[in-house]
């Protein structure tokens, strides 16, 4: 009991703490209120530890390092919640980690139009009010071959706007194999209902025929609606109707075709050893009237929903009241303009857009990168490293069965289990999201940038002899 009271007496007074050199330095650069909060929190935590009967040595050590602990507490308080992490998971378009990655070149453009005023809705030629959507129209038309285009907040919003504009109070015909759920919250039947369109399901899970669509058409049918299966594949005994085949019905009954393409790729990825994904250009030239896709999946840009297709429909969408609620800001438009400009030249797009770059990088290059990474990490008494074969993933429900052979660096640790390591790295000041594979922590080098090697090294070095 006496000991217990002595411990309480060891706790410094606030005045003494404020006199500490470390704290004085903090006071020069930070608000006193915030520092006082940290001081009180740390003092409370010591008192709690004493009353909980915590080990005396631990408590004395804590008191000895009080100023440093207060500094740590303050830094934590000041740290923003949304921040950089390192993606060592090998999932290229990782929805939980922000999907596509931007470059400084793209950010420079966003900065240019954002630190001052911009011509967001001002027509510089005419000197009068303009449209925010006009900045992207020409480039998107040129690249996709579509008559017109429109950009909204994300692809879910795009589908909602399309259905609301073209099919409200009427029905759209969709195959049962395409009633997808994306990321847990976007479900085609629900989105349809919300938009005011009636979903008319046809066919079965594995087979849908052209005649299924044809038999379902009635005077109230607004469109034939195709949805990319995105995050799953139906294998085996299957049959589906392509948009090209639907064209016959479209002409016979004069009903437009709508397609939610999901990822929206603009380059034939099969040239780069990936599976073939229907491109936006193919959809348009196959006669789809309105196509929508995401801005931050395979396109490699920012969160947005891009709608391309027939002018008569897009113009109606621009007048829909929903458009005002779904509209994108200048950051989005500015980033997309740069990203689309790369697509004028396929090679440029592959080299400039990190998502495409990471998906098409050659295995030899990944091996070299893994070697450079191990060299960089250097030798130490705690960890050793080995290059292993691994499969990366495309992510974001794109090309779900695609195998992407990759190289990873396996960490062999003397004192940590793989789960301890995973947790410690995840809680590093710049969090590192790695994978556990066959009992070891691994870093898939595909999604790590070279300028992040040093951060990972710092994190690992800080764990040596902890
Ligand atoms: C990803 C996806 C969506 C949702 O796109 P967001 O841009 O995330 O809103 C909608 N439909 C399909 C088929 C998708 O793959």
Short mmCIF file of C-alpha atoms and ligand atoms in Angstrom, two decimals:
data_model
loop_
_atom_site.label_atom_id
_atom_site.label_comp_id
_atom_site.label_asym_id
_atom_site.label_seq_id
_atom_site.Cartn_x
_atom_site.Cartn_y
_atom_site.Cartn_z
CA UNK A 1 0.00 0.00 0.00
CA UNK A 2 2.81 2.37 0.93
CA UNK A 3 4.57 1.64 -2.30
CA UNK A 4 1.37 2.36 -4.10
CA UNK A 5 1.11 5.82 -2.53
CA UNK A 6 4.78 6.49 -3.33
CA UNK A 7 4.11 5.87 -6.97
CA UNK A 8 1.41 8.52 -6.98
CA UNK A 9 3.91 10.92 -5.45
CA UNK A 10 6.33 10.28 -8.29
CA UNK A 11 3.93 11.75 -10.83
CA UNK A 12 5.20 15.22 -11.78
CA UNK A 13 2.99 18.27 -11.36
CA UNK A 14 1.69 20.06 -14.45
CA UNK A 15 3.91 23.09 -13.76
CA UNK A 16 6.98 20.87 -13.73
CA UNK A 17 5.91 19.25 -16.97
CA UNK A 18 5.44 22.60 -18.65
CA UNK A 19 8.99 23.42 -17.67
CA UNK A 20 10.42 20.39 -19.46
CA UNK A 21 12.55 21.21 -22.50
CA UNK A 22 10.65 18.88 -24.84
CA UNK A 23 7.32 20.37 -23.77
CA UNK A 24 8.63 23.92 -24.03
CA UNK A 25 9.61 23.20 -27.61
CA UNK A 26 6.15 21.79 -28.31
CA UNK A 27 4.61 24.96 -26.86
CA UNK A 28 6.44 27.05 -29.44
CA UNK A 29 4.74 25.30 -32.34
CA UNK A 30 1.43 24.04 -31.00
CA UNK A 31 -1.69 25.28 -29.32
CA UNK A 32 -1.43 25.22 -25.54
CA UNK A 33 -4.95 23.82 -25.23
CA UNK A 34 -4.02 20.80 -27.29
CA UNK A 35 -0.84 20.23 -25.27
CA UNK A 36 -2.77 20.51 -22.00
CA UNK A 37 -5.19 17.90 -23.28
CA UNK A 38 -2.32 15.55 -24.03
CA UNK A 39 -0.72 16.20 -20.62
CA UNK A 40 -3.95 15.41 -18.79
CA UNK A 41 -4.57 12.29 -20.84
CA UNK A 42 -1.08 10.97 -20.15
CA UNK A 43 -1.31 11.78 -16.43
CA UNK A 44 -4.67 10.05 -16.21
CA UNK A 45 -3.29 7.02 -17.92
CA UNK A 46 -0.45 6.81 -15.35
CA UNK A 47 -2.94 7.13 -12.46
CA UNK A 48 -5.09 4.41 -13.99
CA UNK A 49 -2.10 2.14 -14.40
CA UNK A 50 -1.17 2.63 -10.74
CA UNK A 51 -4.66 1.97 -9.49
CA UNK A 52 -4.90 -1.10 -11.73
CA UNK A 53 -1.80 -2.47 -10.03
CA UNK A 54 0.40 -2.27 -13.09
CA UNK A 55 4.05 -3.36 -12.71
CA UNK A 56 6.05 -0.73 -10.82
CA UNK A 57 8.98 -0.80 -13.26
CA UNK A 58 6.67 -0.16 -16.17
CA UNK A 59 5.10 2.79 -14.40
CA UNK A 60 8.43 4.33 -13.41
CA UNK A 61 9.64 3.94 -16.95
CA UNK A 62 6.52 5.66 -18.17
CA UNK A 63 7.01 8.56 -15.77
CA UNK A 64 10.62 8.89 -16.80
CA UNK A 65 9.56 9.17 -20.46
CA UNK A 66 6.52 11.30 -19.74
CA UNK A 67 7.53 14.24 -21.93
CA UNK A 68 8.15 11.93 -24.88
CA UNK A 69 4.84 10.21 -24.32
CA UNK A 70 3.08 13.55 -24.24
CA UNK A 71 4.78 14.45 -27.50
CA UNK A 72 3.61 11.17 -29.06
CA UNK A 73 0.09 11.76 -27.77
CA UNK A 74 0.10 15.23 -29.32
CA UNK A 75 1.34 13.98 -32.67
CA UNK A 76 -1.42 11.39 -32.71
CA UNK A 77 -3.98 14.06 -31.95
CA UNK A 78 -2.72 16.26 -34.75
CA UNK A 79 -2.54 13.48 -37.31
CA UNK A 80 -5.27 13.51 -39.91
CA UNK A 81 -7.49 10.46 -40.12
CA UNK A 82 -7.42 10.09 -43.88
CA UNK A 83 -3.79 9.62 -44.80
CA UNK A 84 -1.26 7.86 -46.95
CA UNK A 85 -0.78 4.13 -46.60
CA UNK A 86 1.54 1.77 -48.44
CA UNK A 87 -0.22 -0.93 -50.39
CA UNK A 88 1.96 -4.03 -50.28
CA UNK A 89 -1.03 -6.32 -50.82
CA UNK A 90 -0.65 -6.62 -54.57
CA UNK A 91 -4.31 -5.71 -55.12
CA UNK A 92 -3.90 -3.01 -57.75
CA UNK A 93 -7.32 -1.33 -57.65
CA UNK A 94 -7.89 -1.72 -53.92
CA UNK A 95 -11.26 -0.14 -53.10
CA UNK A 96 -10.44 0.04 -49.37
CA UNK A 97 -7.14 1.77 -50.13
CA UNK A 98 -8.49 4.42 -52.47
CA UNK A 99 -8.60 2.53 -55.81
CA UNK A 100 -6.51 4.24 -58.48
CA UNK A 101 -3.40 6.22 -57.67
CA UNK A 102 -2.70 9.65 -59.15
CA UNK A 103 0.60 11.19 -60.21
CA UNK A 104 2.17 14.54 -59.44
CA UNK A 105 1.49 15.61 -63.01
CA UNK A 106 -2.24 15.12 -62.47
CA UNK A 107 -2.09 16.83 -59.08
CA UNK A 108 -0.25 19.81 -60.56
CA UNK A 109 -3.20 20.40 -62.83
CA UNK A 110 -5.67 20.10 -59.97
CA UNK A 111 -3.55 22.58 -58.03
CA UNK A 112 -3.46 25.05 -60.92
CA UNK A 113 -7.22 25.19 -61.19
CA UNK A 114 -7.84 25.13 -57.44
CA UNK A 115 -5.44 27.48 -55.66
CA UNK A 116 -6.97 30.32 -57.66
CA UNK A 117 -10.15 30.77 -59.69
CA UNK A 118 -10.83 28.77 -62.83
CA UNK A 119 -13.11 28.79 -65.88
CA UNK A 120 -15.13 25.92 -64.38
CA UNK A 121 -18.43 27.27 -65.67
CA UNK A 122 -17.26 30.18 -67.74
CA UNK A 123 -16.98 30.22 -71.51
CA UNK A 124 -13.80 32.19 -72.14
CA UNK A 125 -14.50 32.65 -75.84
CA UNK A 126 -17.95 34.07 -75.42
CA UNK A 127 -17.32 35.74 -72.08
CA UNK A 128 -20.44 34.25 -70.60
CA UNK A 129 -21.64 31.39 -68.44
CA UNK A 130 -20.48 27.98 -69.68
CA UNK A 131 -20.93 24.34 -68.68
CA UNK A 132 -18.61 22.43 -66.37
CA UNK A 133 -19.14 19.30 -68.47
CA UNK A 134 -17.89 20.93 -71.66
CA UNK A 135 -14.21 20.66 -70.64
CA UNK A 136 -14.24 16.91 -71.15
CA UNK A 137 -16.66 16.55 -74.03
CA UNK A 138 -14.28 16.76 -76.98
CA UNK A 139 -11.58 14.52 -75.56
CA UNK A 140 -13.98 11.81 -74.39
CA UNK A 141 -15.83 11.86 -77.73
CA UNK A 142 -12.56 11.56 -79.60
CA UNK A 143 -11.33 8.62 -77.53
CA UNK A 144 -14.55 6.64 -77.22
CA UNK A 145 -16.14 7.46 -80.57
CA UNK A 146 -19.37 8.42 -78.79
CA UNK A 147 -21.62 11.31 -79.83
CA UNK A 148 -21.72 12.91 -76.41
CA UNK A 149 -20.74 12.41 -72.79
CA UNK A 150 -21.44 13.38 -69.26
CA UNK A 151 -19.66 12.91 -65.93
CA UNK A 152 -21.22 12.37 -62.49
CA UNK A 153 -20.05 11.47 -59.01
CA UNK A 154 -19.47 7.74 -59.56
CA UNK A 155 -20.70 4.89 -61.72
CA UNK A 156 -23.51 4.06 -59.29
CA UNK A 157 -24.76 7.62 -59.76
CA UNK A 158 -24.35 7.26 -63.51
CA UNK A 159 -26.56 4.17 -63.62
CA UNK A 160 -29.13 5.90 -61.45
CA UNK A 161 -29.18 8.98 -63.68
CA UNK A 162 -29.39 6.93 -66.88
CA UNK A 163 -32.31 4.84 -65.65
CA UNK A 164 -34.09 7.80 -64.13
CA UNK A 165 -33.79 9.76 -67.38
CA UNK A 166 -34.54 6.99 -69.84
CA UNK A 167 -36.80 4.58 -68.00
CA UNK A 168 -38.63 6.23 -65.10
CA UNK A 169 -42.14 4.78 -64.84
CA UNK A 170 -41.32 2.22 -67.52
CA UNK A 171 -39.44 -1.07 -67.61
CA UNK A 172 -35.93 -2.17 -68.52
CA UNK A 173 -35.11 -5.74 -69.47
CA UNK A 174 -32.09 -7.36 -67.80
CA UNK A 175 -30.73 -10.89 -67.71
CA UNK A 176 -30.91 -12.68 -64.33
CA UNK A 177 -27.19 -13.40 -64.67
CA UNK A 178 -26.46 -9.68 -64.51
CA UNK A 179 -28.30 -8.67 -61.34
CA UNK A 180 -25.03 -7.95 -59.56
CA UNK A 181 -24.10 -6.54 -56.20
CA UNK A 182 -20.93 -4.46 -56.15
CA UNK A 183 -19.03 -3.72 -52.95
CA UNK A 184 -21.93 -4.59 -50.67
CA UNK A 185 -24.04 -1.51 -51.25
CA UNK A 186 -24.69 -1.20 -54.96
CA UNK A 187 -27.29 -3.71 -56.13
CA UNK A 188 -28.70 -3.45 -59.60
CA UNK A 189 -32.30 -4.30 -58.59
CA UNK A 190 -32.20 -1.68 -55.80
CA UNK A 191 -30.66 1.02 -57.97
CA UNK A 192 -33.30 0.31 -60.58
CA UNK A 193 -36.10 0.67 -58.05
CA UNK A 194 -34.62 3.90 -56.64
CA UNK A 195 -34.44 5.40 -60.12
CA UNK A 196 -38.11 4.73 -60.69
CA UNK A 197 -37.62 2.15 -63.41
CA UNK A 198 -39.15 -1.30 -63.24
CA UNK A 199 -36.70 -4.15 -63.66
CA UNK A 200 -37.95 -6.93 -65.89
CA UNK A 201 -35.76 -9.96 -65.26
CA UNK A 202 -35.30 -12.48 -68.05
CA UNK A 203 -33.47 -15.77 -68.54
CA UNK A 204 -31.82 -17.76 -65.76
CA UNK A 205 -28.66 -17.45 -63.71
CA UNK A 206 -26.58 -19.35 -66.24
CA UNK A 207 -28.46 -19.00 -69.52
CA UNK A 208 -30.21 -16.13 -71.22
CA UNK A 209 -31.23 -16.23 -74.89
CA UNK A 210 -32.05 -13.49 -77.34
CA UNK A 211 -35.63 -14.79 -77.40
CA UNK A 212 -35.89 -14.18 -73.63
CA UNK A 213 -35.32 -10.50 -74.23
CA UNK A 214 -37.63 -10.43 -77.23
CA UNK A 215 -40.50 -12.15 -75.42
CA UNK A 216 -40.30 -9.67 -72.56
CA UNK A 217 -40.56 -6.56 -74.71
CA UNK A 218 -43.88 -4.74 -74.34
CA UNK A 219 -45.21 -1.25 -75.04
CA UNK A 220 -43.84 -0.08 -71.72
CA UNK A 221 -40.26 -1.20 -72.33
CA UNK A 222 -37.84 1.73 -72.18
CA UNK A 223 -34.54 -0.07 -72.76
CA UNK A 224 -32.55 -3.29 -72.87
CA UNK A 225 -30.17 -3.02 -69.97
CA UNK A 226 -26.88 -4.92 -69.82
CA UNK A 227 -24.70 -4.99 -66.72
CA UNK A 228 -21.11 -6.14 -66.64
CA UNK A 229 -20.75 -9.05 -64.24
CA UNK A 230 -17.57 -7.45 -62.88
CA UNK A 231 -16.79 -9.24 -59.66
CA UNK A 232 -17.78 -12.81 -60.50
CA UNK A 233 -17.84 -15.26 -63.38
CA UNK A 234 -20.35 -17.94 -64.21
CA UNK A 235 -18.51 -20.92 -65.63
CA UNK A 236 -19.65 -24.14 -67.27
CA UNK A 237 -22.98 -24.49 -69.02
CA UNK A 238 -23.69 -20.86 -69.83
CA UNK A 239 -25.11 -18.69 -72.53
CA UNK A 240 -25.53 -14.96 -72.65
CA UNK A 241 -26.53 -12.37 -75.18
CA UNK A 242 -23.96 -9.80 -76.23
CA UNK A 243 -24.83 -6.20 -76.95
CA UNK A 244 -24.06 -6.86 -80.63
CA UNK A 245 -26.76 -9.52 -80.69
CA UNK A 246 -29.19 -7.20 -78.92
CA UNK A 247 -28.75 -4.74 -81.77
CA UNK A 248 -31.22 -6.72 -83.89
CA UNK A 249 -33.92 -6.26 -81.27
CA UNK A 250 -33.06 -2.63 -80.87
CA UNK A 251 -33.62 -2.06 -84.56
CA UNK A 252 -36.71 -4.22 -84.82
CA UNK A 253 -38.50 -2.62 -81.85
CA UNK A 254 -36.75 0.74 -81.74
CA UNK A 255 -35.64 0.31 -78.13
CA UNK A 256 -32.27 1.66 -76.93
CA UNK A 257 -29.57 -0.47 -75.31
CA UNK A 258 -27.98 0.69 -72.05
CA UNK A 259 -24.82 -0.93 -70.70
CA UNK A 260 -23.25 -0.56 -67.27
CA UNK A 261 -19.71 -1.53 -68.13
CA UNK A 262 -18.35 -1.31 -64.58
CA UNK A 263 -14.62 -0.83 -64.97
CA UNK A 264 -14.66 0.83 -68.32
CA UNK A 265 -11.42 -0.01 -70.00
CA UNK A 266 -10.30 2.03 -73.01
CA UNK A 267 -7.40 -0.19 -74.07
CA UNK A 268 -7.58 -3.80 -75.22
CA UNK A 269 -5.80 -5.36 -72.26
CA UNK A 270 -5.41 -8.74 -73.97
CA UNK A 271 -2.46 -7.21 -75.85
CA UNK A 272 -0.71 -6.99 -72.51
CA UNK A 273 -1.32 -10.54 -71.39
CA UNK A 274 -4.51 -9.82 -69.49
CA UNK A 275 -7.94 -11.26 -70.23
CA UNK A 276 -10.08 -9.47 -72.75
CA UNK A 277 -12.46 -6.94 -71.27
CA UNK A 278 -14.95 -5.29 -73.61
CA UNK A 279 -13.72 -1.74 -74.19
CA UNK A 280 -15.90 1.34 -74.14
CA UNK A 281 -15.08 1.90 -77.82
CA UNK A 282 -16.28 -1.62 -78.70
CA UNK A 283 -19.57 -1.05 -76.87
CA UNK A 284 -20.19 2.17 -78.74
CA UNK A 285 -19.31 0.71 -82.11
CA UNK A 286 -21.47 -2.35 -81.36
CA UNK A 287 -24.44 -0.02 -81.18
CA UNK A 288 -24.95 0.42 -77.44
CA UNK A 289 -26.80 3.72 -77.06
CA UNK A 290 -25.60 4.66 -73.58
CA UNK A 291 -22.59 3.24 -71.71
CA UNK A 292 -21.48 4.05 -68.17
CA UNK A 293 -18.25 3.23 -66.35
CA UNK A 294 -16.15 4.17 -63.33
CA UNK A 295 -13.44 6.81 -63.35
CA UNK A 296 -11.19 5.12 -60.81
CA UNK A 297 -11.18 1.44 -61.75
CA UNK A 298 -9.36 0.30 -64.89
CA UNK A 299 -9.53 3.81 -66.32
CA UNK A 300 -7.02 4.77 -63.62
CA UNK A 301 -8.40 8.20 -62.78
CA UNK A 302 -10.49 9.55 -59.93
CA UNK A 303 -13.88 8.63 -58.51
CA UNK A 304 -16.42 9.48 -61.18
CA UNK A 305 -19.12 7.94 -63.30
CA UNK A 306 -18.63 8.53 -67.00
CA UNK A 307 -21.58 8.30 -69.35
CA UNK A 308 -21.05 8.17 -73.09
CA UNK A 309 -23.47 7.62 -75.92
CA UNK A 310 -26.20 9.14 -78.09
CA UNK A 311 -26.58 12.88 -77.83
CA UNK A 312 -30.38 12.76 -77.58
CA UNK A 313 -30.18 10.76 -74.33
CA UNK A 314 -27.21 12.59 -72.81
CA UNK A 315 -28.91 15.94 -73.39
CA UNK A 316 -31.94 14.74 -71.48
CA UNK A 317 -29.70 13.60 -68.64
CA UNK A 318 -28.12 17.05 -68.42
CA UNK A 319 -31.59 18.47 -67.84
CA UNK A 320 -32.56 15.89 -65.19
CA UNK A 321 -32.78 17.42 -61.71
CA UNK A 322 -30.73 14.52 -60.35
CA UNK A 323 -27.73 15.80 -62.31
CA UNK A 324 -27.43 18.77 -60.00
CA UNK A 325 -27.24 16.42 -57.01
CA UNK A 326 -24.76 14.08 -58.67
CA UNK A 327 -22.47 16.69 -60.15
CA UNK A 328 -18.70 16.51 -59.92
CA UNK A 329 -16.40 19.22 -58.65
CA UNK A 330 -13.46 20.90 -60.34
CA UNK A 331 -10.91 18.48 -58.82
CA UNK A 332 -12.57 15.57 -60.55
CA UNK A 333 -12.92 17.32 -63.88
CA UNK A 334 -9.37 18.57 -63.80
CA UNK A 335 -7.93 15.14 -63.00
CA UNK A 336 -10.06 13.39 -65.61
CA UNK A 337 -9.05 15.83 -68.32
CA UNK A 338 -5.40 14.95 -67.78
CA UNK A 339 -6.08 11.21 -67.56
CA UNK A 340 -8.15 11.18 -70.75
CA UNK A 341 -5.49 13.21 -72.54
CA UNK A 342 -3.05 10.31 -72.00
CA UNK A 343 -5.41 7.95 -73.82
CA UNK A 344 -4.81 9.77 -77.10
CA UNK A 345 -1.75 7.52 -77.27
CA UNK A 346 -2.06 4.00 -75.84
CA UNK A 347 1.62 3.73 -74.89
CA UNK A 348 1.46 7.05 -73.14
CA UNK A 349 -1.55 5.88 -71.16
CA UNK A 350 0.21 2.70 -70.09
CA UNK A 351 3.30 4.56 -68.99
CA UNK A 352 1.61 7.55 -67.35
CA UNK A 353 -1.33 5.96 -65.57
CA UNK A 354 -0.15 4.08 -62.47
CA UNK A 355 -3.06 1.61 -62.50
CA UNK A 356 -2.30 0.52 -66.06
CA UNK A 357 1.39 0.59 -65.43
CA UNK A 358 1.10 -1.73 -62.44
CA UNK A 359 -1.21 -4.10 -64.33
CA UNK A 360 1.02 -4.43 -67.39
CA UNK A 361 4.48 -4.43 -65.82
CA UNK A 362 6.56 -7.42 -66.93
CA UNK A 363 7.48 -10.20 -64.52
CA UNK A 364 11.24 -9.65 -65.10
CA UNK A 365 10.80 -6.05 -64.02
CA UNK A 366 8.96 -7.17 -60.92
CA UNK A 367 11.80 -9.55 -60.13
CA UNK A 368 14.34 -6.75 -60.51
CA UNK A 369 12.24 -4.51 -58.32
CA UNK A 370 12.10 -7.20 -55.63
CA UNK A 371 15.90 -7.52 -55.80
CA UNK A 372 16.37 -3.78 -55.46
CA UNK A 373 13.95 -3.79 -52.54
CA UNK A 374 15.85 -6.52 -50.68
CA UNK A 375 19.14 -4.72 -51.35
CA UNK A 376 17.61 -1.57 -49.99
CA UNK A 377 16.32 -3.26 -46.85
CA UNK A 378 19.86 -4.47 -46.14
CA UNK A 379 21.06 -7.10 -43.72
CA UNK A 380 20.20 -7.08 -40.06
CA UNK A 381 20.01 -9.42 -37.09
CA UNK A 382 16.21 -9.51 -36.90
CA UNK A 383 14.96 -10.00 -40.44
CA UNK A 384 16.01 -11.82 -43.56
CA UNK A 385 14.30 -11.65 -46.92
CA UNK A 386 13.55 -13.89 -49.86
CA UNK A 387 11.90 -13.37 -53.24
CA UNK A 388 8.88 -15.59 -53.83
CA UNK A 389 6.29 -16.10 -56.59
CA UNK A 390 2.83 -14.83 -55.85
CA UNK A 391 -0.33 -13.85 -57.72
CA UNK A 392 -1.47 -10.24 -57.51
CA UNK A 393 -5.07 -9.22 -58.08
CA UNK A 394 -6.61 -6.57 -60.31
CA UNK A 395 -9.15 -5.63 -57.63
CA UNK A 396 -12.35 -3.53 -57.54
CA UNK A 397 -14.31 -6.38 -59.07
CA UNK A 398 -12.41 -6.03 -62.32
CA UNK A 399 -11.20 -9.21 -64.06
CA UNK A 400 -11.96 -11.32 -60.97
CA UNK A 401 -10.45 -14.55 -62.26
CA UNK A 402 -7.40 -12.94 -63.80
CA UNK A 403 -4.14 -14.35 -62.48
CA UNK A 404 -1.38 -11.77 -62.34
CA UNK A 405 1.88 -13.62 -61.66
CA UNK A 406 4.00 -11.39 -59.49
CA UNK A 407 7.00 -11.29 -57.15
CA UNK A 408 6.86 -10.69 -53.44
CA UNK A 409 9.44 -10.23 -50.74
CA UNK A 410 8.95 -12.68 -47.89
CA UNK A 411 10.01 -11.52 -44.43
CA UNK A 412 11.59 -14.10 -42.16
CA UNK A 413 11.69 -12.80 -38.60
CA UNK A 414 13.62 -14.08 -35.57
CA UNK A 415 11.29 -12.74 -32.91
CA UNK A 416 7.95 -11.76 -34.40
CA UNK A 417 5.12 -13.95 -35.58
CA UNK A 418 3.64 -13.03 -38.96
CA UNK A 419 0.52 -11.69 -37.25
CA UNK A 420 2.50 -9.48 -34.88
CA UNK A 421 4.48 -8.09 -37.79
CA UNK A 422 1.37 -7.47 -39.83
CA UNK A 423 -0.21 -5.54 -36.99
CA UNK A 424 2.90 -3.51 -36.19
CA UNK A 425 3.36 -2.48 -39.82
CA UNK A 426 -0.33 -1.61 -40.12
CA UNK A 427 0.10 0.68 -37.09
CA UNK A 428 3.30 2.33 -38.34
CA UNK A 429 3.06 6.11 -38.66
CA UNK A 430 2.71 5.58 -42.39
CA UNK A 431 0.66 2.38 -42.29
CA UNK A 432 1.90 -0.51 -44.39
CA UNK A 433 -0.75 -2.97 -45.55
CA UNK A 434 0.97 -6.28 -46.25
CA UNK A 435 -0.27 -9.83 -46.76
CA UNK A 436 0.19 -13.03 -44.87
CA UNK A 437 0.94 -15.96 -47.15
CA UNK A 438 1.75 -19.51 -46.02
CA UNK A 439 2.78 -18.38 -42.54
CA UNK A 440 4.93 -15.42 -43.54
CA UNK A 441 4.44 -11.75 -43.98
CA UNK A 442 4.98 -10.77 -47.61
CA UNK A 443 5.24 -7.55 -49.60
CA UNK A 444 3.96 -7.87 -53.17
CA UNK A 445 6.27 -5.47 -54.99
CA UNK A 446 3.76 -4.80 -57.79
CA UNK A 447 1.85 -2.18 -55.79
CA UNK A 448 4.79 -0.68 -53.86
CA UNK A 449 6.41 2.42 -55.34
CA UNK A 450 10.20 2.69 -55.30
CA UNK A 451 10.03 5.89 -53.29
CA UNK A 452 8.21 3.95 -50.58
CA UNK A 453 11.09 1.49 -49.98
CA UNK A 454 12.58 3.84 -47.41
CA UNK A 455 9.34 4.00 -45.42
CA UNK A 456 9.15 0.22 -45.21
CA UNK A 457 12.83 0.04 -44.24
CA UNK A 458 12.29 2.59 -41.47
CA UNK A 459 9.32 0.63 -40.18
CA UNK A 460 11.23 -2.67 -40.13
CA UNK A 461 14.36 -1.07 -38.65
CA UNK A 462 12.29 0.38 -35.83
CA UNK A 463 11.28 -3.17 -34.89
CA UNK A 464 14.82 -4.49 -34.55
CA UNK A 465 15.60 -5.24 -30.91
CA UNK A 466 12.38 -3.63 -29.72
C1 LIG B 1 -17.92 -0.96 -59.82
C2 LIG B 1 -19.20 -1.06 -60.51
C3 LIG B 1 -20.22 -0.14 -60.25
C4 LIG B 1 -20.06 0.95 -59.25
O1 LIG B 1 -19.12 1.89 -59.68
P1 LIG B 1 -18.64 3.06 -58.70
O2 LIG B 1 -17.85 3.95 -59.58
O3 LIG B 1 -17.87 2.39 -57.62
O4 LIG B 1 -19.88 3.72 -58.18
C5 LIG B 1 -21.41 -0.29 -60.93
N1 LIG B 1 -21.59 -1.28 -61.81
C6 LIG B 1 -20.63 -2.20 -62.08
C7 LIG B 1 -20.92 -3.29 -63.05
C8 LIG B 1 -19.40 -2.11 -61.45
O5 LIG B 1 -18.44 -3.01 -61.70
#
